[in-house]
Amino acid sequence: MVNATEGGCKEQVKNMRDENQQLKIDEQTLKEKICYLERETEKLEAICSSGVERKLVFKGKVSDDIPRCGINVKHQIRYPVKGGTALVVFEEPSVAARIIQKKHHKVKIEECHINVKTEPIELLALDTLSMDMSLSQQKILVSNLPASVSEEVLLDKLELFFGKTKYGGGEVEDREFLADSRSAILTFANKGVAPKLVEKKKYDVPFGGQKTLQVCVSLSLDSNITRHDIKRLQCNRTVLITGIPDIKDEETLKDLLEIHFQMGVNGGGEVQAFLYCPKGKNTIAVFEDDDDASSQKE
């Protein structure tokens, strides 16, 4: 009886030791995961804080949704419009569909008639984009640049200043001006230059004469597209009109065409926008996301 009791106790002790050992392994695994997440968080914080300095303000908008990690992309697609064609945007998709279905239209132009054709607009748009991003060890982003200085002069002055070792710089291998944010990217030949410059963050740079302004420096981002998918979008409120002869002046033809496609008797409806390109000319139409429409997008 005593031996059986001893055997049971030994088995319990062994099980407890095994459980304790497994707990230690689980604890170490959790510590490694925590360290990994802390490293990744530091990287993301560094990437988020890297960039052009901008003034931000809360405008009262709130959201209950927690966004997924990613980048919101708004489409802006340039569509070439040939001479002798027009684009008409209707308020209702059903009107556009009706006009496209009819295909052939006889339009009265004062004392005569012209025959035109209608067809849908199809665009190629970016659907998904996957990319790897990391902080560059060779590039800096210089922001807070003066608006009164030309692009070339800015790049020359920045290369001259940050190319000097006494300011912590080095040989500039490449330079690029970003017009949309009015900032510049400088690429150095030596990988050790950029991280040292970023430590100070702000520099007083002379831009000619007595004009010295403080610029902001941060590490630029390196990115590599790993995957992208393209999809076809049919603009459900926009119609292309082709075969428009050059028989009247531009303004008259535009007005008469718009009147025709606005009339319900011709299958038309309320027109939101109308673009006419006369023969012998070409133009570019810019298609953007239809944020105002709740049931359709263009």
PDB file of C-alpha atoms in Angstrom:
ATOM      1  CA  MET A   1       0.000   0.000   0.000  1.00  0.00           C
ATOM      2  CA  VAL A   2       2.911   2.323   0.900  1.00  0.00           C
ATOM      3  CA  ASN A   3       4.710   1.488  -2.363  1.00  0.00           C
ATOM      4  CA  ALA A   4       1.586   2.315  -4.369  1.00  0.00           C
ATOM      5  CA  THR A   5       1.278   5.653  -2.611  1.00  0.00           C
ATOM      6  CA  GLU A   6       4.944   6.453  -3.246  1.00  0.00           C
ATOM      7  CA  GLY A   7       4.566   5.520  -6.891  1.00  0.00           C
ATOM      8  CA  GLY A   8       1.543   7.811  -7.253  1.00  0.00           C
ATOM      9  CA  CYS A   9       3.401  10.717  -5.650  1.00  0.00           C
ATOM     10  CA  LYS A  10       6.427  10.222  -7.895  1.00  0.00           C
ATOM     11  CA  GLU A  11       4.169  10.222 -10.956  1.00  0.00           C
ATOM     12  CA  GLN A  12       2.513  13.462  -9.810  1.00  0.00           C
ATOM     13  CA  VAL A  13       5.904  15.077  -9.191  1.00  0.00           C
ATOM     14  CA  LYS A  14       7.073  14.001 -12.644  1.00  0.00           C
ATOM     15  CA  ASN A  15       3.928  15.430 -14.267  1.00  0.00           C
ATOM     16  CA  MET A  16       4.350  18.700 -12.383  1.00  0.00           C
ATOM     17  CA  ARG A  17       7.982  18.944 -13.514  1.00  0.00           C
ATOM     18  CA  ASP A  18       6.943  18.289 -17.130  1.00  0.00           C
ATOM     19  CA  GLU A  19       4.226  20.950 -16.898  1.00  0.00           C
ATOM     20  CA  ASN A  20       6.688  23.377 -15.348  1.00  0.00           C
ATOM     21  CA  GLN A  21       9.168  22.745 -18.151  1.00  0.00           C
ATOM     22  CA  GLN A  22       6.461  23.304 -20.769  1.00  0.00           C
ATOM     23  CA  LEU A  23       5.437  26.546 -19.036  1.00  0.00           C
ATOM     24  CA  LYS A  24       9.041  27.757 -19.221  1.00  0.00           C
ATOM     25  CA  ILE A  25       9.127  26.959 -22.942  1.00  0.00           C
ATOM     26  CA  ASP A  26       5.812  28.792 -23.478  1.00  0.00           C
ATOM     27  CA  GLU A  27       7.102  31.741 -21.451  1.00  0.00           C
ATOM     28  CA  GLN A  28      10.243  31.964 -23.602  1.00  0.00           C
ATOM     29  CA  THR A  29       8.153  31.754 -26.784  1.00  0.00           C
ATOM     30  CA  LEU A  30       5.918  34.598 -25.573  1.00  0.00           C
ATOM     31  CA  LYS A  31       8.962  36.711 -24.661  1.00  0.00           C
ATOM     32  CA  GLU A  32      10.359  36.222 -28.172  1.00  0.00           C
ATOM     33  CA  LYS A  33       6.993  37.212 -29.715  1.00  0.00           C
ATOM     34  CA  ILE A  34       6.825  40.326 -27.526  1.00  0.00           C
ATOM     35  CA  CYS A  35      10.365  41.319 -28.543  1.00  0.00           C
ATOM     36  CA  TYR A  36       9.483  40.808 -32.212  1.00  0.00           C
ATOM     37  CA  LEU A  37       6.329  42.919 -31.913  1.00  0.00           C
ATOM     38  CA  GLU A  38       8.241  45.670 -30.096  1.00  0.00           C
ATOM     39  CA  ARG A  39      10.836  45.742 -32.901  1.00  0.00           C
ATOM     40  CA  GLU A  40       8.132  45.882 -35.573  1.00  0.00           C
ATOM     41  CA  THR A  41       6.301  48.637 -33.681  1.00  0.00           C
ATOM     42  CA  GLU A  42       9.502  50.685 -33.502  1.00  0.00           C
ATOM     43  CA  LYS A  43       9.949  50.267 -37.255  1.00  0.00           C
ATOM     44  CA  LEU A  44       6.363  51.373 -37.956  1.00  0.00           C
ATOM     45  CA  GLU A  45       6.705  54.357 -35.616  1.00  0.00           C
ATOM     46  CA  ALA A  46       9.893  55.361 -37.384  1.00  0.00           C
ATOM     47  CA  ILE A  47       8.247  55.038 -40.798  1.00  0.00           C
ATOM     48  CA  CYS A  48       5.158  56.977 -39.681  1.00  0.00           C
ATOM     49  CA  SER A  49       7.293  59.772 -38.237  1.00  0.00           C
ATOM     50  CA  SER A  50       9.470  59.925 -41.331  1.00  0.00           C
ATOM     51  CA  GLY A  51       8.246  62.329 -43.947  1.00  0.00           C
ATOM     52  CA  VAL A  52       7.324  65.891 -44.728  1.00  0.00           C
ATOM     53  CA  GLU A  53       6.444  67.984 -41.708  1.00  0.00           C
ATOM     54  CA  ARG A  54       2.861  69.186 -42.025  1.00  0.00           C
ATOM     55  CA  LYS A  55       0.481  71.076 -39.776  1.00  0.00           C
ATOM     56  CA  LEU A  56      -2.462  68.883 -38.782  1.00  0.00           C
ATOM     57  CA  VAL A  57      -5.743  69.803 -37.098  1.00  0.00           C
ATOM     58  CA  PHE A  58      -8.721  67.824 -35.778  1.00  0.00           C
ATOM     59  CA  LYS A  59     -11.843  68.960 -37.637  1.00  0.00           C
ATOM     60  CA  GLY A  60     -14.424  67.152 -35.535  1.00  0.00           C
ATOM     61  CA  LYS A  61     -14.686  63.988 -37.652  1.00  0.00           C
ATOM     62  CA  VAL A  62     -14.857  60.744 -35.645  1.00  0.00           C
ATOM     63  CA  SER A  63     -15.009  57.086 -36.618  1.00  0.00           C
ATOM     64  CA  ASP A  64     -15.950  53.878 -34.816  1.00  0.00           C
ATOM     65  CA  ASP A  65     -13.931  51.774 -37.241  1.00  0.00           C
ATOM     66  CA  ILE A  66     -10.409  50.669 -36.476  1.00  0.00           C
ATOM     67  CA  PRO A  67      -8.642  50.810 -39.874  1.00  0.00           C
ATOM     68  CA  ARG A  68      -6.555  47.956 -41.158  1.00  0.00           C
ATOM     69  CA  CYS A  69      -2.900  48.623 -41.803  1.00  0.00           C
ATOM     70  CA  GLY A  70      -2.659  49.911 -45.342  1.00  0.00           C
ATOM     71  CA  ILE A  71      -2.789  52.872 -47.677  1.00  0.00           C
ATOM     72  CA  ASN A  72      -5.983  54.402 -49.008  1.00  0.00           C
ATOM     73  CA  VAL A  73      -5.617  55.116 -52.701  1.00  0.00           C
ATOM     74  CA  LYS A  74      -7.871  57.473 -54.634  1.00  0.00           C
ATOM     75  CA  HIS A  75      -8.016  56.930 -58.374  1.00  0.00           C
ATOM     76  CA  GLN A  76      -7.128  59.708 -60.774  1.00  0.00           C
ATOM     77  CA  ILE A  77      -7.100  58.282 -64.289  1.00  0.00           C
ATOM     78  CA  ARG A  78      -6.257  60.349 -67.371  1.00  0.00           C
ATOM     79  CA  TYR A  79      -8.300  59.425 -70.422  1.00  0.00           C
ATOM     80  CA  PRO A  80      -7.331  60.771 -73.873  1.00  0.00           C
ATOM     81  CA  VAL A  81     -10.251  62.406 -75.693  1.00  0.00           C
ATOM     82  CA  LYS A  82      -9.858  62.530 -79.482  1.00  0.00           C
ATOM     83  CA  GLY A  83     -11.132  65.239 -81.788  1.00  0.00           C
ATOM     84  CA  GLY A  84     -14.706  64.845 -82.989  1.00  0.00           C
ATOM     85  CA  THR A  85     -15.842  63.197 -79.748  1.00  0.00           C
ATOM     86  CA  ALA A  86     -17.524  64.239 -76.508  1.00  0.00           C
ATOM     87  CA  LEU A  87     -18.038  62.960 -72.970  1.00  0.00           C
ATOM     88  CA  VAL A  88     -21.358  63.408 -71.218  1.00  0.00           C
ATOM     89  CA  VAL A  89     -21.927  62.641 -67.529  1.00  0.00           C
ATOM     90  CA  PHE A  90     -25.539  62.031 -66.484  1.00  0.00           C
ATOM     91  CA  GLU A  91     -26.988  62.393 -62.998  1.00  0.00           C
ATOM     92  CA  GLU A  92     -28.524  58.891 -63.195  1.00  0.00           C
ATOM     93  CA  PRO A  93     -26.781  55.670 -64.335  1.00  0.00           C
ATOM     94  CA  SER A  94     -30.045  54.437 -65.871  1.00  0.00           C
ATOM     95  CA  VAL A  95     -30.031  57.358 -68.337  1.00  0.00           C
ATOM     96  CA  ALA A  96     -26.457  56.584 -69.402  1.00  0.00           C
ATOM     97  CA  ALA A  97     -27.351  52.907 -69.882  1.00  0.00           C
ATOM     98  CA  ARG A  98     -30.348  53.863 -72.027  1.00  0.00           C
ATOM     99  CA  ILE A  99     -28.283  56.207 -74.215  1.00  0.00           C
ATOM    100  CA  ILE A 100     -25.565  53.562 -74.690  1.00  0.00           C
ATOM    101  CA  GLN A 101     -28.098  50.880 -75.551  1.00  0.00           C
ATOM    102  CA  LYS A 102     -29.639  53.031 -78.293  1.00  0.00           C
ATOM    103  CA  LYS A 103     -26.131  53.481 -79.788  1.00  0.00           C
ATOM    104  CA  HIS A 104     -27.122  55.520 -82.890  1.00  0.00           C
ATOM    105  CA  HIS A 105     -28.482  59.047 -82.368  1.00  0.00           C
ATOM    106  CA  LYS A 106     -29.761  61.651 -84.805  1.00  0.00           C
ATOM    107  CA  VAL A 107     -29.030  65.113 -83.436  1.00  0.00           C
ATOM    108  CA  LYS A 108     -30.568  68.298 -84.814  1.00  0.00           C
ATOM    109  CA  ILE A 109     -27.991  71.025 -85.389  1.00  0.00           C
ATOM    110  CA  GLU A 110     -30.066  74.071 -86.357  1.00  0.00           C
ATOM    111  CA  GLU A 111     -31.132  73.564 -90.025  1.00  0.00           C
ATOM    112  CA  CYS A 112     -29.607  70.064 -90.421  1.00  0.00           C
ATOM    113  CA  HIS A 113     -29.096  66.762 -88.603  1.00  0.00           C
ATOM    114  CA  ILE A 114     -25.958  64.776 -87.749  1.00  0.00           C
ATOM    115  CA  ASN A 115     -25.623  61.084 -86.892  1.00  0.00           C
ATOM    116  CA  VAL A 116     -23.449  60.214 -83.884  1.00  0.00           C
ATOM    117  CA  LYS A 117     -22.707  57.013 -81.951  1.00  0.00           C
ATOM    118  CA  THR A 118     -22.596  56.440 -78.198  1.00  0.00           C
ATOM    119  CA  GLU A 119     -20.526  53.873 -76.328  1.00  0.00           C
ATOM    120  CA  PRO A 120     -19.482  53.123 -72.763  1.00  0.00           C
ATOM    121  CA  ILE A 121     -16.224  54.266 -71.150  1.00  0.00           C
ATOM    122  CA  GLU A 122     -13.980  51.512 -69.779  1.00  0.00           C
ATOM    123  CA  LEU A 123     -10.921  52.377 -67.697  1.00  0.00           C
ATOM    124  CA  LEU A 124      -8.046  50.314 -66.340  1.00  0.00           C
ATOM    125  CA  ALA A 125      -7.650  51.015 -62.620  1.00  0.00           C
ATOM    126  CA  LEU A 126      -5.384  49.772 -59.851  1.00  0.00           C
ATOM    127  CA  ASP A 127      -7.276  47.243 -57.725  1.00  0.00           C
ATOM    128  CA  THR A 128      -4.731  45.978 -55.191  1.00  0.00           C
ATOM    129  CA  LEU A 129      -1.171  47.001 -54.433  1.00  0.00           C
ATOM    130  CA  SER A 130       1.271  45.236 -52.129  1.00  0.00           C
ATOM    131  CA  MET A 131       4.625  46.753 -51.326  1.00  0.00           C
ATOM    132  CA  ASP A 132       7.489  46.402 -48.865  1.00  0.00           C
ATOM    133  CA  MET A 133       8.601  49.631 -47.204  1.00  0.00           C
ATOM    134  CA  SER A 134      11.670  50.347 -45.104  1.00  0.00           C
ATOM    135  CA  LEU A 135      13.664  53.368 -43.977  1.00  0.00           C
ATOM    136  CA  SER A 136      16.485  54.074 -46.384  1.00  0.00           C
ATOM    137  CA  GLN A 137      20.034  54.206 -45.060  1.00  0.00           C
ATOM    138  CA  GLN A 138      21.226  56.236 -48.042  1.00  0.00           C
ATOM    139  CA  LYS A 139      18.457  58.777 -48.649  1.00  0.00           C
ATOM    140  CA  ILE A 140      17.150  61.779 -46.737  1.00  0.00           C
ATOM    141  CA  LEU A 141      13.897  63.665 -47.231  1.00  0.00           C
ATOM    142  CA  VAL A 142      14.350  67.427 -46.916  1.00  0.00           C
ATOM    143  CA  SER A 143      11.138  69.375 -46.246  1.00  0.00           C
ATOM    144  CA  ASN A 144      10.018  72.881 -45.257  1.00  0.00           C
ATOM    145  CA  LEU A 145      11.636  74.307 -48.394  1.00  0.00           C
ATOM    146  CA  PRO A 146      11.008  77.953 -49.391  1.00  0.00           C
ATOM    147  CA  ALA A 147       8.302  78.567 -52.002  1.00  0.00           C
ATOM    148  CA  SER A 148      10.090  81.563 -53.528  1.00  0.00           C
ATOM    149  CA  VAL A 149      13.122  79.580 -54.752  1.00  0.00           C
ATOM    150  CA  SER A 150      13.048  77.651 -58.055  1.00  0.00           C
ATOM    151  CA  GLU A 151      13.378  73.865 -58.212  1.00  0.00           C
ATOM    152  CA  GLU A 152      16.865  73.820 -59.743  1.00  0.00           C
ATOM    153  CA  VAL A 153      18.243  76.410 -57.323  1.00  0.00           C
ATOM    154  CA  LEU A 154      16.790  74.473 -54.377  1.00  0.00           C
ATOM    155  CA  LEU A 155      18.430  71.237 -55.486  1.00  0.00           C
ATOM    156  CA  ASP A 156      21.763  72.989 -56.138  1.00  0.00           C
ATOM    157  CA  LYS A 157      21.770  74.665 -52.708  1.00  0.00           C
ATOM    158  CA  LEU A 158      20.788  71.461 -50.908  1.00  0.00           C
ATOM    159  CA  GLU A 159      23.429  69.408 -52.709  1.00  0.00           C
ATOM    160  CA  LEU A 160      26.051  72.064 -51.957  1.00  0.00           C
ATOM    161  CA  PHE A 161      25.137  72.225 -48.246  1.00  0.00           C
ATOM    162  CA  PHE A 162      24.637  68.517 -47.511  1.00  0.00           C
ATOM    163  CA  GLY A 163      27.613  67.575 -49.672  1.00  0.00           C
ATOM    164  CA  LYS A 164      29.974  69.163 -47.125  1.00  0.00           C
ATOM    165  CA  THR A 165      31.457  66.957 -44.417  1.00  0.00           C
ATOM    166  CA  LYS A 166      31.612  69.860 -41.930  1.00  0.00           C
ATOM    167  CA  TYR A 167      27.792  69.746 -41.772  1.00  0.00           C
ATOM    168  CA  GLY A 168      27.819  65.972 -41.415  1.00  0.00           C
ATOM    169  CA  GLY A 169      27.104  65.406 -45.105  1.00  0.00           C
ATOM    170  CA  GLY A 170      28.884  63.560 -47.892  1.00  0.00           C
ATOM    171  CA  GLU A 171      28.972  63.010 -51.636  1.00  0.00           C
ATOM    172  CA  VAL A 172      25.472  63.342 -53.144  1.00  0.00           C
ATOM    173  CA  GLU A 173      24.861  60.612 -55.686  1.00  0.00           C
ATOM    174  CA  ASP A 174      21.364  61.625 -56.801  1.00  0.00           C
ATOM    175  CA  ARG A 175      18.713  64.256 -56.077  1.00  0.00           C
ATOM    176  CA  GLU A 176      14.980  64.495 -56.753  1.00  0.00           C
ATOM    177  CA  PHE A 177      12.423  67.269 -56.275  1.00  0.00           C
ATOM    178  CA  LEU A 178       8.888  66.315 -55.155  1.00  0.00           C
ATOM    179  CA  ALA A 179       6.633  69.043 -56.535  1.00  0.00           C
ATOM    180  CA  ASP A 180       3.419  67.928 -54.793  1.00  0.00           C
ATOM    181  CA  SER A 181       4.885  68.314 -51.300  1.00  0.00           C
ATOM    182  CA  ARG A 182       7.635  70.770 -52.254  1.00  0.00           C
ATOM    183  CA  SER A 183      10.333  68.648 -50.712  1.00  0.00           C
ATOM    184  CA  ALA A 184      13.496  66.944 -51.976  1.00  0.00           C
ATOM    185  CA  ILE A 185      15.203  63.562 -51.712  1.00  0.00           C
ATOM    186  CA  LEU A 186      19.004  63.395 -51.617  1.00  0.00           C
ATOM    187  CA  THR A 187      20.807  60.065 -52.125  1.00  0.00           C
ATOM    188  CA  PHE A 188      24.328  59.756 -50.721  1.00  0.00           C
ATOM    189  CA  ALA A 189      27.116  57.536 -52.029  1.00  0.00           C
ATOM    190  CA  ASN A 190      27.992  56.480 -48.461  1.00  0.00           C
ATOM    191  CA  LYS A 191      25.374  54.588 -46.428  1.00  0.00           C
ATOM    192  CA  GLY A 192      26.511  56.057 -43.122  1.00  0.00           C
ATOM    193  CA  VAL A 193      25.740  59.695 -44.000  1.00  0.00           C
ATOM    194  CA  ALA A 194      21.918  59.730 -43.943  1.00  0.00           C
ATOM    195  CA  PRO A 195      21.380  58.254 -40.418  1.00  0.00           C
ATOM    196  CA  LYS A 196      23.863  60.756 -38.897  1.00  0.00           C
ATOM    197  CA  LEU A 197      22.172  63.742 -40.593  1.00  0.00           C
ATOM    198  CA  VAL A 198      18.760  62.663 -39.302  1.00  0.00           C
ATOM    199  CA  GLU A 199      19.977  62.764 -35.688  1.00  0.00           C
ATOM    200  CA  LYS A 200      20.033  66.577 -35.786  1.00  0.00           C
ATOM    201  CA  LYS A 201      16.738  66.818 -37.736  1.00  0.00           C
ATOM    202  CA  LYS A 202      16.874  70.582 -38.494  1.00  0.00           C
ATOM    203  CA  TYR A 203      19.462  72.596 -40.416  1.00  0.00           C
ATOM    204  CA  ASP A 204      19.884  76.266 -41.327  1.00  0.00           C
ATOM    205  CA  VAL A 205      20.568  76.243 -45.072  1.00  0.00           C
ATOM    206  CA  PRO A 206      21.601  79.354 -47.077  1.00  0.00           C
ATOM    207  CA  PHE A 207      19.531  79.824 -50.247  1.00  0.00           C
ATOM    208  CA  GLY A 208      21.386  82.780 -51.740  1.00  0.00           C
ATOM    209  CA  GLY A 209      22.386  86.209 -50.461  1.00  0.00           C
ATOM    210  CA  GLN A 210      21.446  86.707 -46.828  1.00  0.00           C
ATOM    211  CA  LYS A 211      18.526  84.256 -47.054  1.00  0.00           C
ATOM    212  CA  THR A 212      18.998  81.372 -44.598  1.00  0.00           C
ATOM    213  CA  LEU A 213      16.047  79.118 -43.784  1.00  0.00           C
ATOM    214  CA  GLN A 214      15.600  76.142 -41.482  1.00  0.00           C
ATOM    215  CA  VAL A 215      14.821  72.865 -43.253  1.00  0.00           C
ATOM    216  CA  CYS A 216      13.702  69.533 -41.759  1.00  0.00           C
ATOM    217  CA  VAL A 217      15.540  66.281 -42.454  1.00  0.00           C
ATOM    218  CA  SER A 218      14.239  62.716 -42.046  1.00  0.00           C
ATOM    219  CA  LEU A 219      15.090  59.337 -43.524  1.00  0.00           C
ATOM    220  CA  SER A 220      13.368  58.695 -46.825  1.00  0.00           C
ATOM    221  CA  LEU A 221      11.453  55.512 -47.525  1.00  0.00           C
ATOM    222  CA  ASP A 222      12.582  52.722 -49.812  1.00  0.00           C
ATOM    223  CA  SER A 223       9.705  50.790 -51.340  1.00  0.00           C
ATOM    224  CA  ASN A 224       9.395  47.743 -53.544  1.00  0.00           C
ATOM    225  CA  ILE A 225       6.147  46.712 -55.226  1.00  0.00           C
ATOM    226  CA  THR A 226       5.640  42.987 -54.625  1.00  0.00           C
ATOM    227  CA  ARG A 227       2.235  42.624 -56.278  1.00  0.00           C
ATOM    228  CA  HIS A 228      -0.321  44.690 -58.154  1.00  0.00           C
ATOM    229  CA  ASP A 229      -3.658  43.847 -59.753  1.00  0.00           C
ATOM    230  CA  ILE A 230      -5.446  45.866 -62.448  1.00  0.00           C
ATOM    231  CA  LYS A 231      -9.202  45.789 -62.969  1.00  0.00           C
ATOM    232  CA  ARG A 232     -11.540  47.173 -65.628  1.00  0.00           C
ATOM    233  CA  LEU A 233     -13.977  49.835 -64.490  1.00  0.00           C
ATOM    234  CA  GLN A 234     -17.029  50.796 -66.507  1.00  0.00           C
ATOM    235  CA  CYS A 235     -18.125  54.361 -65.796  1.00  0.00           C
ATOM    236  CA  ASN A 236     -21.830  53.879 -65.269  1.00  0.00           C
ATOM    237  CA  ARG A 237     -22.765  57.560 -65.607  1.00  0.00           C
ATOM    238  CA  THR A 238     -20.366  58.634 -68.377  1.00  0.00           C
ATOM    239  CA  VAL A 239     -20.993  58.132 -72.114  1.00  0.00           C
ATOM    240  CA  LEU A 240     -18.605  58.623 -75.037  1.00  0.00           C
ATOM    241  CA  ILE A 241     -20.108  60.287 -78.141  1.00  0.00           C
ATOM    242  CA  THR A 242     -18.213  59.731 -81.401  1.00  0.00           C
ATOM    243  CA  GLY A 243     -18.517  60.791 -85.033  1.00  0.00           C
ATOM    244  CA  ILE A 244     -19.228  64.483 -84.410  1.00  0.00           C
ATOM    245  CA  PRO A 245     -18.570  66.443 -87.660  1.00  0.00           C
ATOM    246  CA  ASP A 246     -17.038  69.905 -87.539  1.00  0.00           C
ATOM    247  CA  ILE A 247     -19.993  71.820 -89.008  1.00  0.00           C
ATOM    248  CA  LYS A 248     -20.411  74.570 -86.402  1.00  0.00           C
ATOM    249  CA  ASP A 249     -18.230  76.520 -84.013  1.00  0.00           C
ATOM    250  CA  GLU A 250     -17.165  74.703 -80.841  1.00  0.00           C
ATOM    251  CA  GLU A 251     -19.500  76.445 -78.397  1.00  0.00           C
ATOM    252  CA  THR A 252     -22.595  76.042 -80.574  1.00  0.00           C
ATOM    253  CA  LEU A 253     -22.002  72.338 -81.193  1.00  0.00           C
ATOM    254  CA  LYS A 254     -21.372  71.719 -77.492  1.00  0.00           C
ATOM    255  CA  ASP A 255     -24.600  73.470 -76.462  1.00  0.00           C
ATOM    256  CA  LEU A 256     -26.774  71.736 -79.075  1.00  0.00           C
ATOM    257  CA  LEU A 257     -25.347  68.294 -78.262  1.00  0.00           C
ATOM    258  CA  GLU A 258     -25.888  68.835 -74.551  1.00  0.00           C
ATOM    259  CA  ILE A 259     -29.481  70.002 -75.141  1.00  0.00           C
ATOM    260  CA  HIS A 260     -30.197  66.895 -77.252  1.00  0.00           C
ATOM    261  CA  PHE A 261     -28.928  64.436 -74.623  1.00  0.00           C
ATOM    262  CA  GLN A 262     -30.691  66.290 -71.827  1.00  0.00           C
ATOM    263  CA  MET A 263     -34.127  65.916 -73.428  1.00  0.00           C
ATOM    264  CA  GLY A 264     -36.239  62.999 -72.172  1.00  0.00           C
ATOM    265  CA  VAL A 265     -37.841  62.560 -75.608  1.00  0.00           C
ATOM    266  CA  ASN A 266     -34.395  61.572 -76.932  1.00  0.00           C
ATOM    267  CA  GLY A 267     -33.853  59.100 -74.092  1.00  0.00           C
ATOM    268  CA  GLY A 268     -31.707  61.563 -72.185  1.00  0.00           C
ATOM    269  CA  GLY A 269     -31.835  63.102 -68.729  1.00  0.00           C
ATOM    270  CA  GLU A 270     -30.180  65.594 -66.394  1.00  0.00           C
ATOM    271  CA  VAL A 271     -26.588  66.258 -67.497  1.00  0.00           C
ATOM    272  CA  GLN A 272     -23.976  66.824 -64.796  1.00  0.00           C
ATOM    273  CA  ALA A 273     -20.983  67.548 -67.057  1.00  0.00           C
ATOM    274  CA  PHE A 274     -20.276  67.785 -70.776  1.00  0.00           C
ATOM    275  CA  LEU A 275     -16.925  67.868 -72.576  1.00  0.00           C
ATOM    276  CA  TYR A 276     -16.667  68.385 -76.348  1.00  0.00           C
ATOM    277  CA  CYS A 277     -13.386  68.116 -78.243  1.00  0.00           C
ATOM    278  CA  PRO A 278     -13.541  69.494 -81.823  1.00  0.00           C
ATOM    279  CA  LYS A 279     -11.885  67.794 -84.771  1.00  0.00           C
ATOM    280  CA  GLY A 280      -8.184  68.578 -85.099  1.00  0.00           C
ATOM    281  CA  LYS A 281      -7.757  68.846 -81.325  1.00  0.00           C
ATOM    282  CA  ASN A 282      -7.025  66.454 -78.478  1.00  0.00           C
ATOM    283  CA  THR A 283      -7.540  66.793 -74.731  1.00  0.00           C
ATOM    284  CA  ILE A 284      -7.253  64.770 -71.521  1.00  0.00           C
ATOM    285  CA  ALA A 285     -10.226  63.964 -69.275  1.00  0.00           C
ATOM    286  CA  VAL A 286      -9.412  63.204 -65.629  1.00  0.00           C
ATOM    287  CA  PHE A 287     -11.573  60.511 -64.002  1.00  0.00           C
ATOM    288  CA  GLU A 288     -11.702  60.432 -60.196  1.00  0.00           C
ATOM    289  CA  ASP A 289     -13.542  58.428 -57.536  1.00  0.00           C
ATOM    290  CA  ASP A 290     -17.221  59.364 -57.455  1.00  0.00           C
ATOM    291  CA  ASP A 291     -17.354  60.209 -53.731  1.00  0.00           C
ATOM    292  CA  ASP A 292     -20.692  62.021 -53.989  1.00  0.00           C
ATOM    293  CA  ALA A 293     -22.566  58.993 -55.318  1.00  0.00           C
ATOM    294  CA  SER A 294     -23.755  56.487 -52.732  1.00  0.00           C
ATOM    295  CA  SER A 295     -24.779  53.720 -55.115  1.00  0.00           C
ATOM    296  CA  GLN A 296     -22.208  53.945 -57.895  1.00  0.00           C
ATOM    297  CA  LYS A 297     -18.627  54.943 -58.509  1.00  0.00           C
ATOM    298  CA  GLU A 298     -16.887  56.386 -61.515  1.00  0.00           C
TER     299      GLU A 298
END
